[in-house]
Amino acid sequence: MPVAQQVLLHPNMGLLLQSLFLLLLFLLGSCLHPAAAFPKGCYPSEEEGLKTFRCSNAQLTEVPRDIPNDTNKLYLDSNQIPFLPHDAFRDLPLLLELDLSHNAIAKVESGAFRGLAEHLHSLDLSSNRLVSVSKDTFSNLKAKVNLSNNPWLCDCRLQELIRAVELAADSSGGIVCDSSAQEEHIGKAFLQVISNTDFCNVYKKTTDIAMLVTMFGWFAMVISYLVYYVRQNQEDARRHLEYLKSLPSKQRRSEESSTISTVV
């Protein structure tokens, strides 16, 4: 029997060849599809010992779902992402830095950053389309946040937001009033404006005045009804007395007695 056939017939050799064949298929598949799970334009890397995932300028319209969950630095800048949904980053518990700058973000749902409070120390939302965001969106977040270069509406909501977050260094001057109830604030840095204007106090005063006006309106309606009621009763009493005067004397005295007892 030839030597080659003897080798193939050996039981251990058959298992070894099968294992080698499977390993070859796995390596070949890895070479042909090295990053099949990642969106086009996204790739993982390691920078300064930190696991990084870059999707900069990748024409994304939403937050990718297949980001490695051990990512420390995530770059989603320079895309067309319009909003951040609830739990957008919940599977990234080790995230330290998140760059969302230069997108089209106009809405951030409550809970979008839930799960990032423990480790995240840098959040960049600059150069987006944010007009108004609730302070609860950043609840328990300890990261330094960059909110500059957005078309902010300067009001009490923005004032509460600024007080609830820690702004990134040198970013406060970029938070500018794009719109405001008072035109003289437009184009000015928000921190400069609130140094002289308390938007929340103004809002409270406006609310108090509205409540007073409403209460006064109801009070006036009650008084008007009481006046109408009294006058109507007086008119009814006058008509009844005139009717009594028109009756014969005996019947009139009886009716008057009845009227007086009723009044009493």
mmCIF file of C-alpha atoms in Angstrom:
data_model
loop_
_atom_site.group_PDB
_atom_site.id
_atom_site.type_symbol
_atom_site.label_atom_id
_atom_site.label_comp_id
_atom_site.label_asym_id
_atom_site.label_seq_id
_atom_site.Cartn_x
_atom_site.Cartn_y
_atom_site.Cartn_z
ATOM 1 C CA MET A 1 0.000 0.000 0.000
ATOM 2 C CA PRO A 2 1.406 3.429 -0.884
ATOM 3 C CA VAL A 3 2.623 5.631 2.001
ATOM 4 C CA ALA A 4 0.136 8.441 1.192
ATOM 5 C CA GLN A 5 -2.820 6.082 1.597
ATOM 6 C CA GLN A 6 -1.427 4.770 4.881
ATOM 7 C CA VAL A 7 -1.240 8.354 6.212
ATOM 8 C CA LEU A 8 -4.803 9.137 5.136
ATOM 9 C CA LEU A 9 -6.130 5.970 6.716
ATOM 10 C CA HIS A 10 -4.572 6.800 10.065
ATOM 11 C CA PRO A 11 -7.530 7.955 12.312
ATOM 12 C CA ASN A 12 -5.683 10.788 14.087
ATOM 13 C CA MET A 13 -4.357 12.127 10.815
ATOM 14 C CA GLY A 14 -7.910 12.483 9.436
ATOM 15 C CA LEU A 15 -9.008 14.596 12.400
ATOM 16 C CA LEU A 16 -5.908 16.751 12.056
ATOM 17 C CA LEU A 17 -6.541 17.394 8.382
ATOM 18 C CA GLN A 18 -10.176 18.287 9.122
ATOM 19 C CA SER A 19 -9.111 20.785 11.813
ATOM 20 C CA LEU A 20 -6.544 22.345 9.481
ATOM 21 C CA PHE A 21 -9.199 22.695 6.780
ATOM 22 C CA LEU A 22 -11.629 24.484 9.127
ATOM 23 C CA LEU A 23 -8.877 26.786 10.368
ATOM 24 C CA LEU A 24 -7.974 27.648 6.789
ATOM 25 C CA LEU A 25 -11.606 28.522 5.999
ATOM 26 C CA PHE A 26 -11.821 30.779 9.089
ATOM 27 C CA LEU A 27 -8.614 32.627 8.230
ATOM 28 C CA LEU A 28 -9.694 33.025 4.631
ATOM 29 C CA GLY A 29 -13.083 34.443 5.686
ATOM 30 C CA SER A 30 -11.378 36.878 8.063
ATOM 31 C CA CYS A 31 -9.104 38.124 5.315
ATOM 32 C CA LEU A 32 -11.922 38.574 2.818
ATOM 33 C CA HIS A 33 -14.307 40.294 5.319
ATOM 34 C CA PRO A 34 -12.161 41.953 8.000
ATOM 35 C CA ALA A 35 -14.724 44.591 9.036
ATOM 36 C CA ALA A 36 -18.043 43.362 7.672
ATOM 37 C CA ALA A 37 -19.883 44.340 10.871
ATOM 38 C CA PHE A 38 -18.777 47.991 10.810
ATOM 39 C CA PRO A 39 -20.496 50.728 8.769
ATOM 40 C CA LYS A 40 -18.620 52.050 5.768
ATOM 41 C CA GLY A 41 -16.052 54.618 6.818
ATOM 42 C CA CYS A 42 -15.790 53.316 10.403
ATOM 43 C CA TYR A 43 -12.818 51.471 11.809
ATOM 44 C CA PRO A 44 -11.381 50.488 15.212
ATOM 45 C CA SER A 45 -7.893 51.448 16.346
ATOM 46 C CA GLU A 46 -5.817 51.920 19.461
ATOM 47 C CA GLU A 47 -4.572 55.373 20.461
ATOM 48 C CA GLU A 48 -2.378 55.931 23.490
ATOM 49 C CA GLY A 49 -3.439 52.600 24.918
ATOM 50 C CA LEU A 50 -7.161 53.407 24.547
ATOM 51 C CA LYS A 51 -9.489 51.479 22.254
ATOM 52 C CA THR A 52 -10.828 53.947 19.713
ATOM 53 C CA PHE A 53 -13.634 53.708 17.168
ATOM 54 C CA ARG A 54 -13.621 56.331 14.410
ATOM 55 C CA CYS A 55 -16.553 57.186 12.165
ATOM 56 C CA SER A 56 -15.520 60.722 11.270
ATOM 57 C CA ASN A 57 -16.954 62.044 7.994
ATOM 58 C CA ALA A 58 -18.580 58.683 7.233
ATOM 59 C CA GLN A 59 -21.902 60.144 5.993
ATOM 60 C CA LEU A 60 -23.793 58.582 8.899
ATOM 61 C CA THR A 61 -27.435 59.515 9.479
ATOM 62 C CA GLU A 62 -27.755 57.671 12.806
ATOM 63 C CA VAL A 63 -25.617 56.369 15.643
ATOM 64 C CA PRO A 64 -24.070 53.026 14.544
ATOM 65 C CA ARG A 65 -25.270 49.932 16.378
ATOM 66 C CA ASP A 66 -22.216 47.703 15.981
ATOM 67 C CA ILE A 67 -19.713 49.721 18.021
ATOM 68 C CA PRO A 68 -17.417 47.457 20.094
ATOM 69 C CA ASN A 69 -18.630 47.605 23.702
ATOM 70 C CA ASP A 70 -15.088 47.994 25.059
ATOM 71 C CA THR A 71 -14.585 51.282 23.159
ATOM 72 C CA ASN A 72 -12.957 54.081 25.172
ATOM 73 C CA LYS A 73 -13.021 56.880 22.578
ATOM 74 C CA LEU A 74 -15.794 57.287 20.002
ATOM 75 C CA TYR A 75 -15.611 59.783 17.124
ATOM 76 C CA LEU A 76 -18.897 60.393 15.272
ATOM 77 C CA ASP A 77 -18.035 63.924 14.170
ATOM 78 C CA SER A 78 -18.674 65.473 10.745
ATOM 79 C CA ASN A 79 -21.697 63.361 9.805
ATOM 80 C CA GLN A 80 -25.413 64.052 9.213
ATOM 81 C CA ILE A 81 -26.870 62.591 12.418
ATOM 82 C CA PRO A 82 -30.136 64.534 13.112
ATOM 83 C CA PHE A 83 -31.004 63.355 16.646
ATOM 84 C CA LEU A 84 -29.872 61.155 19.521
ATOM 85 C CA PRO A 85 -32.449 58.550 20.579
ATOM 86 C CA HIS A 86 -33.108 57.102 24.014
ATOM 87 C CA ASP A 87 -30.291 54.761 25.181
ATOM 88 C CA ALA A 88 -28.164 55.570 22.118
ATOM 89 C CA PHE A 89 -24.937 54.618 23.931
ATOM 90 C CA ARG A 90 -26.159 52.192 26.596
ATOM 91 C CA ASP A 91 -23.851 49.354 25.379
ATOM 92 C CA LEU A 92 -20.675 51.431 25.837
ATOM 93 C CA PRO A 93 -20.027 51.321 29.599
ATOM 94 C CA LEU A 94 -16.278 52.050 29.230
ATOM 95 C CA LEU A 95 -16.629 55.143 27.054
ATOM 96 C CA LEU A 96 -14.387 58.038 28.133
ATOM 97 C CA GLU A 97 -14.685 60.461 25.216
ATOM 98 C CA LEU A 98 -17.602 61.053 22.833
ATOM 99 C CA ASP A 99 -17.288 63.439 19.884
ATOM 100 C CA LEU A 100 -20.583 64.339 18.164
ATOM 101 C CA SER A 101 -19.493 67.702 16.800
ATOM 102 C CA HIS A 102 -20.323 68.991 13.309
ATOM 103 C CA ASN A 103 -23.512 66.998 12.823
ATOM 104 C CA ALA A 104 -27.146 68.047 12.300
ATOM 105 C CA ILE A 105 -28.341 67.158 15.811
ATOM 106 C CA ALA A 106 -31.457 69.175 16.620
ATOM 107 C CA LYS A 107 -33.016 66.881 19.217
ATOM 108 C CA VAL A 108 -31.602 64.875 22.106
ATOM 109 C CA GLU A 109 -34.084 62.534 23.738
ATOM 110 C CA SER A 110 -34.129 62.128 27.501
ATOM 111 C CA GLY A 111 -31.894 59.218 28.474
ATOM 112 C CA ALA A 112 -29.712 59.425 25.356
ATOM 113 C CA PHE A 113 -26.570 59.384 27.517
ATOM 114 C CA ARG A 114 -27.858 56.955 30.123
ATOM 115 C CA GLY A 115 -25.199 54.490 31.184
ATOM 116 C CA LEU A 116 -22.291 56.883 30.562
ATOM 117 C CA ALA A 117 -22.300 58.680 33.914
ATOM 118 C CA GLU A 118 -19.606 56.551 35.539
ATOM 119 C CA HIS A 119 -16.729 56.964 33.079
ATOM 120 C CA LEU A 120 -17.466 59.602 30.432
ATOM 121 C CA HIS A 121 -15.350 62.727 30.974
ATOM 122 C CA SER A 122 -15.644 64.498 27.608
ATOM 123 C CA LEU A 123 -18.748 65.154 25.471
ATOM 124 C CA ASP A 124 -18.574 67.363 22.377
ATOM 125 C CA LEU A 125 -21.904 68.581 20.941
ATOM 126 C CA SER A 126 -20.530 71.700 19.300
ATOM 127 C CA SER A 127 -21.516 72.869 15.807
ATOM 128 C CA ASN A 128 -24.913 71.181 15.673
ATOM 129 C CA ARG A 129 -28.490 72.521 15.437
ATOM 130 C CA LEU A 130 -29.482 72.495 19.100
ATOM 131 C CA VAL A 131 -32.042 75.170 20.007
ATOM 132 C CA SER A 132 -33.347 73.921 23.351
ATOM 133 C CA VAL A 133 -32.446 70.890 25.503
ATOM 134 C CA SER A 134 -33.817 69.845 28.877
ATOM 135 C CA LYS A 135 -31.341 69.768 31.761
ATOM 136 C CA ASP A 136 -32.582 66.237 32.542
ATOM 137 C CA THR A 137 -30.904 65.044 29.345
ATOM 138 C CA PHE A 138 -27.546 65.347 31.102
ATOM 139 C CA SER A 139 -28.774 64.015 34.452
ATOM 140 C CA ASN A 140 -25.927 62.589 36.584
ATOM 141 C CA LEU A 141 -23.434 63.159 33.769
ATOM 142 C CA LYS A 142 -20.048 64.252 35.085
ATOM 143 C CA ALA A 143 -18.432 64.871 31.701
ATOM 144 C CA LYS A 144 -17.210 68.270 30.532
ATOM 145 C CA VAL A 145 -19.617 69.302 27.792
ATOM 146 C CA ASN A 146 -18.998 71.493 24.754
ATOM 147 C CA LEU A 147 -22.247 73.190 23.646
ATOM 148 C CA SER A 148 -20.762 75.972 21.527
ATOM 149 C CA ASN A 149 -21.815 76.983 18.000
ATOM 150 C CA ASN A 150 -25.448 75.944 18.212
ATOM 151 C CA PRO A 151 -28.482 78.157 17.393
ATOM 152 C CA TRP A 152 -29.593 78.446 21.027
ATOM 153 C CA LEU A 153 -32.850 79.991 22.212
ATOM 154 C CA CYS A 154 -31.876 82.024 25.253
ATOM 155 C CA ASP A 155 -34.494 81.391 27.912
ATOM 156 C CA CYS A 156 -34.981 79.811 31.336
ATOM 157 C CA ARG A 157 -34.529 76.302 29.929
ATOM 158 C CA LEU A 158 -31.055 77.105 28.613
ATOM 159 C CA GLN A 159 -30.180 78.827 31.872
ATOM 160 C CA GLU A 160 -31.123 75.688 33.823
ATOM 161 C CA LEU A 161 -29.117 73.533 31.401
ATOM 162 C CA ILE A 162 -25.975 75.641 31.736
ATOM 163 C CA ARG A 163 -26.210 75.452 35.517
ATOM 164 C CA ALA A 164 -26.674 71.661 35.426
ATOM 165 C CA VAL A 165 -23.597 70.756 33.328
ATOM 166 C CA GLU A 166 -19.873 71.402 33.550
ATOM 167 C CA LEU A 167 -18.805 73.275 30.436
ATOM 168 C CA ALA A 168 -15.613 72.349 28.629
ATOM 169 C CA ALA A 169 -12.764 74.811 29.000
ATOM 170 C CA ASP A 170 -12.940 77.829 26.648
ATOM 171 C CA SER A 171 -16.318 76.732 25.236
ATOM 172 C CA SER A 172 -18.649 79.039 27.173
ATOM 173 C CA GLY A 173 -17.999 82.007 24.875
ATOM 174 C CA GLY A 174 -19.354 79.987 21.947
ATOM 175 C CA ILE A 175 -22.801 79.609 23.523
ATOM 176 C CA VAL A 176 -24.478 82.552 21.800
ATOM 177 C CA CYS A 177 -28.125 83.658 21.702
ATOM 178 C CA ASP A 178 -29.452 82.936 18.218
ATOM 179 C CA SER A 179 -32.966 83.867 19.364
ATOM 180 C CA SER A 180 -34.497 85.379 22.474
ATOM 181 C CA ALA A 181 -37.687 86.995 23.757
ATOM 182 C CA GLN A 182 -35.692 90.221 23.985
ATOM 183 C CA GLU A 183 -33.991 91.263 20.746
ATOM 184 C CA GLU A 184 -31.096 93.006 22.492
ATOM 185 C CA HIS A 185 -29.826 89.591 23.645
ATOM 186 C CA ILE A 186 -29.476 88.159 20.127
ATOM 187 C CA GLY A 187 -25.862 87.698 19.075
ATOM 188 C CA LYS A 188 -24.506 87.962 22.627
ATOM 189 C CA ALA A 189 -22.763 85.257 24.653
ATOM 190 C CA PHE A 190 -25.313 83.643 26.952
ATOM 191 C CA LEU A 191 -23.121 83.794 30.057
ATOM 192 C CA GLN A 192 -22.748 87.533 29.491
ATOM 193 C CA VAL A 193 -26.517 87.937 29.178
ATOM 194 C CA ILE A 194 -27.412 86.000 32.340
ATOM 195 C CA SER A 195 -24.935 88.040 34.346
ATOM 196 C CA ASN A 196 -27.521 90.845 34.115
ATOM 197 C CA THR A 197 -30.750 88.936 33.380
ATOM 198 C CA ASP A 198 -32.329 86.072 35.278
ATOM 199 C CA PHE A 199 -34.504 84.375 32.660
ATOM 200 C CA CYS A 200 -36.075 81.996 35.171
ATOM 201 C CA ASN A 201 -36.993 84.849 37.529
ATOM 202 C CA VAL A 202 -38.566 86.782 34.645
ATOM 203 C CA TYR A 203 -40.511 83.677 33.673
ATOM 204 C CA LYS A 204 -41.701 83.219 37.263
ATOM 205 C CA LYS A 205 -42.862 86.847 37.448
ATOM 206 C CA THR A 206 -44.713 86.473 34.145
ATOM 207 C CA THR A 207 -46.390 83.305 35.413
ATOM 208 C CA ASP A 208 -47.367 84.996 38.688
ATOM 209 C CA ILE A 209 -48.878 87.965 36.832
ATOM 210 C CA ALA A 210 -50.849 85.618 34.581
ATOM 211 C CA MET A 211 -52.195 83.792 37.630
ATOM 212 C CA LEU A 212 -53.191 87.070 39.272
ATOM 213 C CA VAL A 213 -54.971 88.229 36.127
ATOM 214 C CA THR A 214 -56.815 84.898 35.924
ATOM 215 C CA MET A 215 -57.829 85.054 39.602
ATOM 216 C CA PHE A 216 -59.000 88.648 39.200
ATOM 217 C CA GLY A 217 -61.086 87.624 36.197
ATOM 218 C CA TRP A 218 -62.816 84.865 38.146
ATOM 219 C CA PHE A 219 -63.351 87.206 41.102
ATOM 220 C CA ALA A 220 -64.920 89.816 38.831
ATOM 221 C CA MET A 221 -67.236 87.184 37.354
ATOM 222 C CA VAL A 222 -68.387 86.105 40.848
ATOM 223 C CA ILE A 223 -69.016 89.706 41.926
ATOM 224 C CA SER A 224 -70.931 90.404 38.702
ATOM 225 C CA TYR A 225 -73.105 87.351 39.288
ATOM 226 C CA LEU A 226 -73.824 88.382 42.898
ATOM 227 C CA VAL A 227 -74.763 91.917 41.822
ATOM 228 C CA TYR A 228 -77.030 90.508 39.114
ATOM 229 C CA TYR A 229 -78.625 88.092 41.595
ATOM 230 C CA VAL A 230 -79.320 90.820 44.175
ATOM 231 C CA ARG A 231 -80.763 93.203 41.579
ATOM 232 C CA GLN A 232 -82.929 90.462 40.126
ATOM 233 C CA ASN A 233 -84.356 89.684 43.568
ATOM 234 C CA GLN A 234 -84.971 93.356 44.226
ATOM 235 C CA GLU A 235 -86.839 93.660 40.960
ATOM 236 C CA ASP A 236 -88.938 90.599 41.745
ATOM 237 C CA ALA A 237 -89.740 92.003 45.216
ATOM 238 C CA ARG A 238 -90.750 95.391 43.744
ATOM 239 C CA ARG A 239 -93.086 93.745 41.235
ATOM 240 C CA HIS A 240 -94.623 91.635 43.951
ATOM 241 C CA LEU A 241 -95.279 94.702 46.118
ATOM 242 C CA GLU A 242 -96.926 96.486 43.219
ATOM 243 C CA TYR A 243 -99.090 93.445 42.686
ATOM 244 C CA LEU A 244 -100.094 93.505 46.378
ATOM 245 C CA LYS A 245 -101.057 97.153 46.178
ATOM 246 C CA SER A 246 -103.415 96.372 43.359
ATOM 247 C CA LEU A 247 -105.332 93.817 45.474
ATOM 248 C CA PRO A 248 -108.357 94.627 47.780
ATOM 249 C CA SER A 249 -107.263 95.749 51.256
ATOM 250 C CA LYS A 250 -108.135 92.530 53.135
ATOM 251 C CA GLN A 251 -106.425 90.247 50.672
ATOM 252 C CA ARG A 252 -103.494 92.679 50.466
ATOM 253 C CA ARG A 253 -102.879 92.517 54.237
ATOM 254 C CA SER A 254 -102.902 88.722 54.093
ATOM 255 C CA GLU A 255 -100.458 88.660 51.171
ATOM 256 C CA GLU A 256 -98.198 91.229 52.844
ATOM 257 C CA SER A 257 -98.082 89.157 56.027
ATOM 258 C CA SER A 258 -97.196 86.127 53.968
ATOM 259 C CA THR A 259 -94.503 88.058 52.107
ATOM 260 C CA ILE A 260 -92.961 89.421 55.324
ATOM 261 C CA SER A 261 -92.873 85.975 56.938
ATOM 262 C CA THR A 262 -91.237 84.578 53.804
ATOM 263 C CA VAL A 263 -88.608 87.318 53.773
ATOM 264 C CA VAL A 264 -87.885 86.764 57.487
#
